[in-house]
Amino acid sequence: MSKAFATRPFTLIETPIHRGGKDGSLDEFDRLASTMAVVHNAILRGLNSVYLQAPSAKAQSNRASFLQYCHKWYEVVHAHHSHEEAELFPQIERICGEDRIMSANVQQHQAFEGGIQMYAAYVEECIQDPASFQPAKLTSIIDGFGKELSTHLADEVENLRGLRKFGEAKGVEIHKAINDGGADQLKNAGLFGAVPFVLAAHDLEFEDGMWAHFPPAPSALLWLIRNVIWHVHRDWWKFAPCDSSGRMRELETV
């Protein structure tokens, strides 16, 4: 066995705040795009952790738990993109007063959605029969959509920055829509599944600890999740990029 952090094969996104904040020339669009980048990085870390650990998770004792962990990644990314298409993108278009300005992002979703659904179907099939799990098949499915997904997650951050042409006031409204939508998703997500997954895929020390207060949730709730709820399915979260304290950890790989 060797060890690796969940920073590959799909590259994490540097936030605009971290990239451009050294000269102080930041605006609301840099800030809102950075919020989205942090969310997208949780998705990428999660996918990396699945890809890297699939071969070592073949052991009988790990299969069932690993497959549940894999499915939580799907639940999170599916909920994120569904929310964007149904609520966030239409909100942005209303705020900016221009139709279809987010259509390129939706088109990118369509490019990899089939692969993600194939991933979900295979994981669900294996959950019913863990002995049938073939790591190479799972990583092959990810190879089929991972690059397109990774490119999209980075592109969307830059597309959001490009909305600055509509003015700073619109940026404030868009940022609020992003934050409100994120809060609603956390409320509606499974407290024992999707919510711990997001925390387990967010590195509190990323970019020198700049995002240590993410996600914006009551500290008492975050403490409860990390210290109590986490342990209900600790056999799932042992595959996560981060430990219960939010620090990146080395994952067992082959």
mmCIF file of C-alpha atoms in Angstrom:
data_model
loop_
_atom_site.group_PDB
_atom_site.id
_atom_site.type_symbol
_atom_site.label_atom_id
_atom_site.label_comp_id
_atom_site.label_asym_id
_atom_site.label_seq_id
_atom_site.Cartn_x
_atom_site.Cartn_y
_atom_site.Cartn_z
ATOM 1 C CA MET A 1 0.000 0.000 0.000
ATOM 2 C CA SER A 2 1.046 3.577 -0.675
ATOM 3 C CA LYS A 3 -0.551 6.797 0.530
ATOM 4 C CA ALA A 4 -1.758 9.970 -1.163
ATOM 5 C CA PHE A 5 -3.830 13.053 -0.435
ATOM 6 C CA ALA A 6 -7.065 13.646 -2.357
ATOM 7 C CA THR A 7 -5.533 16.365 -4.514
ATOM 8 C CA ARG A 8 -5.261 14.250 -7.665
ATOM 9 C CA PRO A 9 -5.981 13.115 -10.338
ATOM 10 C CA PHE A 10 -8.462 15.988 -10.665
ATOM 11 C CA THR A 11 -6.834 19.315 -9.845
ATOM 12 C CA LEU A 12 -8.276 21.536 -7.130
ATOM 13 C CA ILE A 13 -9.317 25.084 -8.012
ATOM 14 C CA GLU A 14 -7.426 28.058 -6.630
ATOM 15 C CA THR A 15 -9.970 30.595 -5.435
ATOM 16 C CA PRO A 16 -9.947 34.055 -7.059
ATOM 17 C CA ILE A 17 -9.555 35.582 -3.600
ATOM 18 C CA HIS A 18 -6.363 33.621 -2.977
ATOM 19 C CA ARG A 19 -5.064 34.153 -6.498
ATOM 20 C CA GLY A 20 -5.745 37.868 -6.764
ATOM 21 C CA GLY A 21 -5.985 39.051 -3.197
ATOM 22 C CA LYS A 22 -2.312 39.841 -2.859
ATOM 23 C CA ASP A 23 -2.724 43.223 -4.528
ATOM 24 C CA GLY A 24 -6.073 43.988 -2.902
ATOM 25 C CA SER A 25 -7.918 44.272 -6.219
ATOM 26 C CA LEU A 26 -10.932 42.148 -5.341
ATOM 27 C CA ASP A 27 -14.609 42.750 -5.978
ATOM 28 C CA GLU A 28 -17.856 40.998 -5.086
ATOM 29 C CA PHE A 29 -17.587 38.744 -8.114
ATOM 30 C CA ASP A 30 -14.204 37.457 -6.960
ATOM 31 C CA ARG A 31 -15.765 36.721 -3.593
ATOM 32 C CA LEU A 32 -18.861 34.938 -4.898
ATOM 33 C CA ALA A 33 -16.807 32.937 -7.401
ATOM 34 C CA SER A 34 -14.487 31.922 -4.562
ATOM 35 C CA THR A 35 -17.447 30.637 -2.557
ATOM 36 C CA MET A 36 -18.409 28.468 -5.517
ATOM 37 C CA ALA A 37 -14.804 27.291 -5.929
ATOM 38 C CA VAL A 38 -14.748 26.068 -2.330
ATOM 39 C CA VAL A 39 -17.905 24.031 -2.948
ATOM 40 C CA HIS A 40 -16.471 22.656 -6.177
ATOM 41 C CA ASN A 41 -13.250 21.666 -4.431
ATOM 42 C CA ALA A 42 -15.243 19.536 -1.997
ATOM 43 C CA ILE A 43 -16.714 17.731 -5.013
ATOM 44 C CA LEU A 44 -13.251 17.269 -6.525
ATOM 45 C CA ARG A 45 -11.667 16.010 -3.300
ATOM 46 C CA GLY A 46 -14.529 13.570 -2.928
ATOM 47 C CA LEU A 47 -14.103 12.259 -6.462
ATOM 48 C CA ASN A 48 -10.337 12.002 -6.015
ATOM 49 C CA SER A 49 -10.813 10.021 -2.816
ATOM 50 C CA VAL A 50 -13.098 7.556 -4.593
ATOM 51 C CA TYR A 51 -10.732 7.181 -7.541
ATOM 52 C CA LEU A 52 -7.597 6.737 -5.444
ATOM 53 C CA GLN A 53 -9.052 4.288 -2.943
ATOM 54 C CA ALA A 54 -11.168 2.093 -5.209
ATOM 55 C CA PRO A 55 -8.404 -0.524 -5.700
ATOM 56 C CA SER A 56 -7.590 -0.803 -1.991
ATOM 57 C CA ALA A 57 -11.295 -0.942 -1.063
ATOM 58 C CA LYS A 58 -11.729 -4.279 -2.816
ATOM 59 C CA ALA A 59 -11.188 -6.124 0.459
ATOM 60 C CA GLN A 60 -14.380 -7.834 1.617
ATOM 61 C CA SER A 61 -14.391 -5.943 4.917
ATOM 62 C CA ASN A 62 -14.322 -2.555 3.156
ATOM 63 C CA ARG A 63 -16.546 -3.003 0.124
ATOM 64 C CA ALA A 64 -19.971 -2.247 1.576
ATOM 65 C CA SER A 65 -18.818 0.852 3.462
ATOM 66 C CA PHE A 66 -16.802 2.162 0.516
ATOM 67 C CA LEU A 67 -19.760 1.777 -1.827
ATOM 68 C CA GLN A 68 -21.983 3.747 0.550
ATOM 69 C CA TYR A 69 -19.307 6.442 0.629
ATOM 70 C CA CYS A 70 -19.195 6.461 -3.179
ATOM 71 C CA HIS A 71 -22.949 6.939 -3.314
ATOM 72 C CA LYS A 72 -22.799 9.931 -0.969
ATOM 73 C CA TRP A 73 -20.512 11.635 -3.490
ATOM 74 C CA TYR A 74 -23.138 11.096 -6.164
ATOM 75 C CA GLU A 75 -25.905 12.439 -3.914
ATOM 76 C CA VAL A 76 -23.926 15.620 -3.248
ATOM 77 C CA VAL A 77 -22.946 16.362 -6.853
ATOM 78 C CA HIS A 78 -26.428 15.509 -8.155
ATOM 79 C CA ALA A 79 -28.094 17.799 -5.607
ATOM 80 C CA HIS A 80 -25.625 20.593 -6.389
ATOM 81 C CA HIS A 81 -26.178 20.568 -10.134
ATOM 82 C CA SER A 82 -29.938 20.055 -9.827
ATOM 83 C CA HIS A 83 -30.145 23.102 -7.558
ATOM 84 C CA GLU A 84 -28.105 25.181 -9.983
ATOM 85 C CA GLU A 85 -30.303 24.343 -12.954
ATOM 86 C CA ALA A 86 -33.652 24.597 -11.162
ATOM 87 C CA GLU A 87 -32.999 27.572 -8.899
ATOM 88 C CA LEU A 88 -29.623 29.313 -8.896
ATOM 89 C CA PHE A 89 -29.086 29.875 -12.618
ATOM 90 C CA PRO A 90 -32.638 31.207 -13.184
ATOM 91 C CA GLN A 91 -32.129 33.499 -10.176
ATOM 92 C CA ILE A 92 -28.878 34.832 -11.637
ATOM 93 C CA GLU A 93 -30.561 35.490 -14.974
ATOM 94 C CA ARG A 94 -33.406 37.356 -13.244
ATOM 95 C CA ILE A 95 -30.972 39.418 -11.182
ATOM 96 C CA CYS A 96 -28.930 40.353 -14.247
ATOM 97 C CA GLY A 97 -31.994 40.856 -16.431
ATOM 98 C CA GLU A 98 -30.660 38.712 -19.255
ATOM 99 C CA ASP A 99 -31.852 35.301 -20.391
ATOM 100 C CA ARG A 100 -29.546 32.352 -21.093
ATOM 101 C CA ILE A 101 -26.395 33.897 -19.632
ATOM 102 C CA MET A 102 -25.892 30.658 -17.686
ATOM 103 C CA SER A 103 -26.795 28.326 -20.557
ATOM 104 C CA ALA A 104 -23.158 27.389 -21.248
ATOM 105 C CA ASN A 105 -22.928 25.978 -17.731
ATOM 106 C CA VAL A 106 -26.062 23.882 -18.262
ATOM 107 C CA GLN A 107 -24.645 22.571 -21.536
ATOM 108 C CA GLN A 108 -21.505 21.498 -19.699
ATOM 109 C CA HIS A 109 -23.679 19.644 -17.172
ATOM 110 C CA GLN A 110 -25.234 17.692 -20.029
ATOM 111 C CA ALA A 111 -21.796 16.679 -21.312
ATOM 112 C CA PHE A 112 -20.969 14.645 -18.200
ATOM 113 C CA GLU A 113 -24.402 13.865 -16.738
ATOM 114 C CA GLY A 114 -24.599 10.539 -18.554
ATOM 115 C CA GLY A 115 -21.298 9.448 -17.046
ATOM 116 C CA ILE A 116 -22.367 10.454 -13.549
ATOM 117 C CA GLN A 117 -25.610 8.510 -13.928
ATOM 118 C CA MET A 118 -23.602 5.493 -15.100
ATOM 119 C CA TYR A 119 -21.458 5.891 -11.964
ATOM 120 C CA ALA A 120 -24.564 6.008 -9.764
ATOM 121 C CA ALA A 121 -26.126 2.983 -11.435
ATOM 122 C CA TYR A 122 -22.972 0.909 -11.011
ATOM 123 C CA VAL A 123 -22.499 1.900 -7.370
ATOM 124 C CA GLU A 124 -26.154 1.141 -6.600
ATOM 125 C CA GLU A 125 -25.848 -2.236 -8.322
ATOM 126 C CA CYS A 126 -22.785 -3.076 -6.232
ATOM 127 C CA ILE A 127 -24.443 -1.916 -3.006
ATOM 128 C CA GLN A 128 -26.980 -4.685 -3.614
ATOM 129 C CA ASP A 129 -24.160 -7.185 -4.242
ATOM 130 C CA PRO A 130 -20.854 -5.912 -2.787
ATOM 131 C CA ALA A 131 -19.026 -9.060 -3.906
ATOM 132 C CA SER A 132 -19.550 -7.980 -7.532
ATOM 133 C CA PHE A 133 -17.593 -4.727 -7.074
ATOM 134 C CA GLN A 134 -14.767 -4.319 -9.577
ATOM 135 C CA PRO A 135 -12.498 -1.323 -8.803
ATOM 136 C CA ALA A 136 -11.242 -1.102 -12.380
ATOM 137 C CA LYS A 137 -14.790 -0.731 -13.687
ATOM 138 C CA LEU A 138 -15.534 2.111 -11.274
ATOM 139 C CA THR A 139 -12.355 4.006 -12.129
ATOM 140 C CA SER A 140 -13.032 3.426 -15.832
ATOM 141 C CA ILE A 141 -16.464 5.015 -15.458
ATOM 142 C CA ILE A 142 -14.882 7.994 -13.672
ATOM 143 C CA ASP A 143 -12.310 8.282 -16.461
ATOM 144 C CA GLY A 144 -15.246 8.701 -18.823
ATOM 145 C CA PHE A 145 -16.583 11.860 -17.173
ATOM 146 C CA GLY A 146 -13.972 13.114 -14.711
ATOM 147 C CA LYS A 147 -12.074 15.422 -17.048
ATOM 148 C CA GLU A 148 -15.250 17.079 -18.330
ATOM 149 C CA LEU A 149 -16.555 17.518 -14.784
ATOM 150 C CA SER A 150 -13.256 18.945 -13.550
ATOM 151 C CA THR A 151 -13.089 21.382 -16.474
ATOM 152 C CA HIS A 152 -16.668 22.481 -15.872
ATOM 153 C CA LEU A 153 -16.138 23.106 -12.165
ATOM 154 C CA ALA A 154 -13.188 25.395 -12.941
ATOM 155 C CA ASP A 155 -14.930 27.093 -15.880
ATOM 156 C CA GLU A 156 -18.021 27.901 -13.845
ATOM 157 C CA VAL A 157 -15.926 29.820 -11.329
ATOM 158 C CA GLU A 158 -14.546 32.005 -14.120
ATOM 159 C CA ASN A 159 -17.987 32.371 -15.707
ATOM 160 C CA LEU A 160 -19.304 33.775 -12.440
ATOM 161 C CA ARG A 161 -16.448 36.280 -12.329
ATOM 162 C CA GLY A 162 -17.409 37.302 -15.855
ATOM 163 C CA LEU A 163 -20.766 38.552 -14.589
ATOM 164 C CA ARG A 164 -19.033 41.651 -13.190
ATOM 165 C CA LYS A 165 -20.110 43.466 -16.357
ATOM 166 C CA PHE A 166 -23.547 43.715 -14.733
ATOM 167 C CA GLY A 167 -22.205 45.784 -11.829
ATOM 168 C CA GLU A 168 -21.181 45.356 -8.204
ATOM 169 C CA ALA A 169 -24.737 45.628 -6.842
ATOM 170 C CA LYS A 170 -25.776 42.621 -8.906
ATOM 171 C CA GLY A 171 -22.796 40.758 -7.494
ATOM 172 C CA VAL A 172 -24.064 41.286 -3.955
ATOM 173 C CA GLU A 173 -27.455 39.839 -4.937
ATOM 174 C CA ILE A 174 -25.897 36.872 -6.719
ATOM 175 C CA HIS A 175 -23.613 36.115 -3.777
ATOM 176 C CA LYS A 176 -26.618 36.137 -1.450
ATOM 177 C CA ALA A 177 -28.441 33.745 -3.787
ATOM 178 C CA ILE A 178 -25.445 31.381 -3.732
ATOM 179 C CA ASN A 179 -25.179 31.479 0.059
ATOM 180 C CA ASP A 180 -28.934 31.116 0.605
ATOM 181 C CA GLY A 181 -29.076 28.213 -1.816
ATOM 182 C CA GLY A 182 -26.185 26.502 -0.081
ATOM 183 C CA ALA A 183 -27.884 26.898 3.290
ATOM 184 C CA ASP A 184 -31.124 25.452 1.904
ATOM 185 C CA GLN A 185 -29.271 22.480 0.434
ATOM 186 C CA LEU A 186 -27.654 21.732 3.785
ATOM 187 C CA LYS A 187 -31.059 21.900 5.502
ATOM 188 C CA ASN A 188 -32.581 19.508 2.985
ATOM 189 C CA ALA A 189 -29.611 17.132 2.794
ATOM 190 C CA GLY A 190 -29.342 14.017 4.895
ATOM 191 C CA LEU A 191 -27.903 14.924 8.282
ATOM 192 C CA PHE A 192 -26.266 11.511 8.513
ATOM 193 C CA GLY A 193 -25.126 11.307 4.890
ATOM 194 C CA ALA A 194 -24.669 14.250 2.532
ATOM 195 C CA VAL A 195 -23.957 16.845 5.227
ATOM 196 C CA PRO A 196 -21.089 14.932 6.888
ATOM 197 C CA PHE A 197 -19.763 14.168 3.401
ATOM 198 C CA VAL A 198 -19.442 17.888 2.620
ATOM 199 C CA LEU A 199 -17.585 18.507 5.882
ATOM 200 C CA ALA A 200 -15.402 15.455 5.266
ATOM 201 C CA ALA A 201 -14.428 16.807 1.840
ATOM 202 C CA HIS A 202 -13.659 20.380 2.939
ATOM 203 C CA ASP A 203 -10.081 21.067 4.014
ATOM 204 C CA LEU A 204 -10.063 23.696 6.766
ATOM 205 C CA GLU A 205 -6.375 24.397 6.092
ATOM 206 C CA PHE A 206 -6.796 24.970 2.332
ATOM 207 C CA GLU A 207 -5.153 28.191 1.117
ATOM 208 C CA ASP A 208 -3.556 28.897 4.486
ATOM 209 C CA GLY A 209 -6.793 28.397 6.396
ATOM 210 C CA MET A 210 -8.665 31.074 4.456
ATOM 211 C CA TRP A 211 -11.788 28.874 4.375
ATOM 212 C CA ALA A 212 -11.719 27.593 7.947
ATOM 213 C CA HIS A 213 -15.175 29.075 8.630
ATOM 214 C CA PHE A 214 -16.849 27.309 5.712
ATOM 215 C CA PRO A 215 -19.615 26.215 5.493
ATOM 216 C CA PRO A 216 -21.492 29.137 7.063
ATOM 217 C CA ALA A 217 -23.473 27.136 9.616
ATOM 218 C CA PRO A 218 -24.009 27.502 13.375
ATOM 219 C CA SER A 219 -20.897 26.409 15.241
ATOM 220 C CA ALA A 220 -22.958 24.217 17.570
ATOM 221 C CA LEU A 221 -24.356 22.296 14.586
ATOM 222 C CA LEU A 222 -20.907 21.833 13.062
ATOM 223 C CA TRP A 223 -19.597 20.570 16.406
ATOM 224 C CA LEU A 224 -22.497 18.112 16.652
ATOM 225 C CA ILE A 225 -21.846 16.757 13.158
ATOM 226 C CA ARG A 226 -18.093 16.404 13.633
ATOM 227 C CA ASN A 227 -18.202 14.932 17.119
ATOM 228 C CA VAL A 228 -21.442 12.939 17.297
ATOM 229 C CA ILE A 229 -23.193 12.393 13.967
ATOM 230 C CA TRP A 230 -19.896 11.606 12.242
ATOM 231 C CA HIS A 231 -19.509 8.439 14.297
ATOM 232 C CA VAL A 232 -22.843 6.960 13.213
ATOM 233 C CA HIS A 233 -21.264 6.105 9.858
ATOM 234 C CA ARG A 234 -17.592 6.407 10.691
ATOM 235 C CA ASP A 235 -17.018 3.316 8.533
ATOM 236 C CA TRP A 236 -18.030 5.482 5.531
ATOM 237 C CA TRP A 237 -16.036 8.563 6.485
ATOM 238 C CA LYS A 238 -12.784 6.640 6.928
ATOM 239 C CA PHE A 239 -12.552 6.967 3.131
ATOM 240 C CA ALA A 240 -13.025 10.759 3.222
ATOM 241 C CA PRO A 241 -10.294 13.257 2.252
ATOM 242 C CA CYS A 242 -10.392 14.865 5.708
ATOM 243 C CA ASP A 243 -10.733 13.619 9.252
ATOM 244 C CA SER A 244 -13.507 14.687 11.619
ATOM 245 C CA SER A 245 -11.539 17.811 12.574
ATOM 246 C CA GLY A 246 -11.424 18.971 8.938
ATOM 247 C CA ARG A 247 -7.739 18.248 8.292
ATOM 248 C CA MET A 248 -6.577 16.494 5.135
ATOM 249 C CA ARG A 249 -5.254 12.998 5.708
ATOM 250 C CA GLU A 250 -3.332 10.514 3.640
ATOM 251 C CA LEU A 251 -5.484 7.880 1.983
ATOM 252 C CA GLU A 252 -4.528 4.269 1.404
ATOM 253 C CA THR A 253 -3.972 3.625 -2.296
ATOM 254 C CA VAL A 254 -2.479 0.842 -4.397
#
